[in-house]
XYZ file of C-alpha atoms in Angstrom:
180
model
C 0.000 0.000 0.000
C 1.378 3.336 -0.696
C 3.312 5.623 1.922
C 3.624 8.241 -1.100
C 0.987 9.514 -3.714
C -2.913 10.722 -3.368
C -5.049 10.093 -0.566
C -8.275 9.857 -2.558
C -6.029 7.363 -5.212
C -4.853 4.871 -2.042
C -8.292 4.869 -0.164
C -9.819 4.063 -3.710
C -7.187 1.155 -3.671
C -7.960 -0.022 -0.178
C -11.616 -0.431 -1.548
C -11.196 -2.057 -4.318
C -8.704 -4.452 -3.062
C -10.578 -5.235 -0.146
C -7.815 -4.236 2.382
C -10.053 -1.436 3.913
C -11.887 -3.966 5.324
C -8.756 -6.198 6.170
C -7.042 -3.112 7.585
C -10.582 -2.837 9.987
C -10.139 -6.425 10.820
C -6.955 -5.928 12.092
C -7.333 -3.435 14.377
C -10.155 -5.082 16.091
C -8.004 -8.362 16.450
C -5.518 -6.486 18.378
C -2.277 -7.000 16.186
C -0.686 -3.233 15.646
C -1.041 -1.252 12.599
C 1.348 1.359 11.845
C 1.166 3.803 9.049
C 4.058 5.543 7.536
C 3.574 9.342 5.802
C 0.264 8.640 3.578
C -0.293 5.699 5.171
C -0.270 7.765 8.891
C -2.593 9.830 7.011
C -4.807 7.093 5.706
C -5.704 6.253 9.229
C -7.814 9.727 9.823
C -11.714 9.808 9.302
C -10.947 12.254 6.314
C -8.319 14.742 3.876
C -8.693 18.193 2.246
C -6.431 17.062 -0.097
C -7.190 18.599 -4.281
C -10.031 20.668 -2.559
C -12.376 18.155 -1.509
C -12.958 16.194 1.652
C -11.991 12.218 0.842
C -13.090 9.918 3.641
C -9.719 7.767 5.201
C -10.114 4.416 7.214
C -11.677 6.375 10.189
C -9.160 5.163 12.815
C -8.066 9.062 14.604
C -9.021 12.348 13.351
C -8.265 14.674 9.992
C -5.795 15.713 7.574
C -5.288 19.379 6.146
C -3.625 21.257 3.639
C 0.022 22.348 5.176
C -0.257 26.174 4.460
C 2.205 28.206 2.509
C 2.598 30.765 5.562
C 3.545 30.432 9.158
C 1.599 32.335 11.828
C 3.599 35.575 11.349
C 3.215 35.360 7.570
C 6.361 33.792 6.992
C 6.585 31.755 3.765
C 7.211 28.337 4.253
C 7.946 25.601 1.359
C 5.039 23.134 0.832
C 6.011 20.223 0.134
C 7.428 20.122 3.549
C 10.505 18.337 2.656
C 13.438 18.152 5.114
C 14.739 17.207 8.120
C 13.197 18.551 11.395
C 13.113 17.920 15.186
C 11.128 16.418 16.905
C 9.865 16.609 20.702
C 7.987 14.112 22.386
C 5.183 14.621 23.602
C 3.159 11.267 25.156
C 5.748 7.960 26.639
C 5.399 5.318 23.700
C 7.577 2.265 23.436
C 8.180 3.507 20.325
C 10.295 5.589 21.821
C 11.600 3.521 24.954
C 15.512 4.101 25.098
C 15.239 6.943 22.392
C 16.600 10.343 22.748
C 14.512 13.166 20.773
C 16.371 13.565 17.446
C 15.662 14.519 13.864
C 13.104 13.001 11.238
C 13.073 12.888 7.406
C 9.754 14.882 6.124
C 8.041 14.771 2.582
C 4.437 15.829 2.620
C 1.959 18.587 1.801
C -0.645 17.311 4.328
C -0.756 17.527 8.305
C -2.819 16.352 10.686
C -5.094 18.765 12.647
C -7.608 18.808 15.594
C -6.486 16.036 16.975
C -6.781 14.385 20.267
C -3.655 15.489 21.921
C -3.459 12.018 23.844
C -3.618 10.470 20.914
C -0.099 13.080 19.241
C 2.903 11.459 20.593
C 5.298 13.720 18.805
C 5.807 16.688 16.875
C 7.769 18.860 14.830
C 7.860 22.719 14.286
C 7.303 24.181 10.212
C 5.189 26.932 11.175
C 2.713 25.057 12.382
C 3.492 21.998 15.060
C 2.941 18.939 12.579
C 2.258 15.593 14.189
C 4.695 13.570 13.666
C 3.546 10.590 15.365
C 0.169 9.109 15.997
C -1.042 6.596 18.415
C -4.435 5.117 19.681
C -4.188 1.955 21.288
C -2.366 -0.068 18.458
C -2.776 2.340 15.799
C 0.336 3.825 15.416
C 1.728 6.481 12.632
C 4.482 8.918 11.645
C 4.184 11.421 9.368
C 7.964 11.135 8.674
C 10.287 8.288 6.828
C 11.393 6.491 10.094
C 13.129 4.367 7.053
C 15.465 7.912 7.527
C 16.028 7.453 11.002
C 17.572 4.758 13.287
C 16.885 3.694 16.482
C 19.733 3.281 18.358
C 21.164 1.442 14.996
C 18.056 -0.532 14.235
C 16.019 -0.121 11.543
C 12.610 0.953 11.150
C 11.107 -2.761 10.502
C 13.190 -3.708 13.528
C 12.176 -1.095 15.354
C 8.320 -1.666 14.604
C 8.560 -5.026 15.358
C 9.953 -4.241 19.416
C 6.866 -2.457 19.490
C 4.591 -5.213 18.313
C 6.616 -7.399 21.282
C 6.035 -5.143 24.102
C 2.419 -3.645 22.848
C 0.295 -3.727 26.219
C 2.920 -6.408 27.732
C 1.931 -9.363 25.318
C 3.064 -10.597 22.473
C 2.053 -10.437 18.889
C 2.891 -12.826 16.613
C 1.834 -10.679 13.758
C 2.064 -6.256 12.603
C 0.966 -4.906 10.014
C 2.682 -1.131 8.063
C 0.938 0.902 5.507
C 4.043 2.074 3.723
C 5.219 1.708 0.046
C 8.852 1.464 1.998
């Protein structure tokens, strides 16, 4: 499934391919879902993206257009695309053992309104973007963690500590929404 691309193209895909329903099915089995970029966008109940409201998987809240201006009319560069810092915001064992650091960004998009139990992270571009997600075990970062180690594991590694120590069991099986 894509991490890159359209919202309104990859939710059409989820349809048709039946993995919207799939996706569903996971979550309310339990096994951890984590989205990466698009797919961390995917999981909101809808996007602005092209001007008109497209309805995501429904899991957390809604996506926005990342404006071309910062709060004292600053121009920013949309695509966000860069490296940027981010600061913790909610304890995650995503980020047991893991000092606050920089994350690779590529995205026009941004979550907004959102539960702030629910924003684990976040990084400054004129607006504080979330940069990671998490409801139980739905879990997403608007960044590439692909871009960033974890104390010298990889993001798949990484991912699958979580799925280990989710709620103190473990799962045999996680799923990503990535094109990564």
């Amino acid at each position: 499934m894509p991490g890159v691309g359209s919202f309104h193209d990859a939710m059409q895909l989820l349809k048709e391919t039946g993995l919207e329903a799939f996706i569903h099915q996971v979550v309310e089995e339990g096994k951890l879902l984590f989205g990466i970029c698009l797919g961390m966008q995917l999981l909101f109940e809808e996007s602005e993206e092209a001007g008109h409201t497209k309805k995501g998987l429904g899991l957390l809240g809604r996506v926005v257009l990342l404006k071309d201006r910062d709060q004292d009319g600053q121009r920013l560069k949309v695509p966000h695309m860069g490296w940027n810092e981010l600061t913790f915001h909610q304890p995650s064992p995503l980020f047991d053992g893991v000092p606050e650091g920089f994350a690779y960004f590529v995205h026009s998009y941004y979550v907004s309104d959102m539960n702030p139990d629910e924003q684990l992270a976040s990084a400054d571009y004129g607006v504080q973007v979330p940069a990671v997600v998490g409801k139980g075990n739905v879990l997403g970062a608007q960044f590439h963690p692909e871009k960033k180690q974890y104390n010298g594991n990889g993001a798949a590694q990484t991912i699958y500590s979580i799925s280990k120590r989710t709620e103190g069991e473990q799962m045999s099986e996680f799923y990503i929404i990535s094109s990564d």
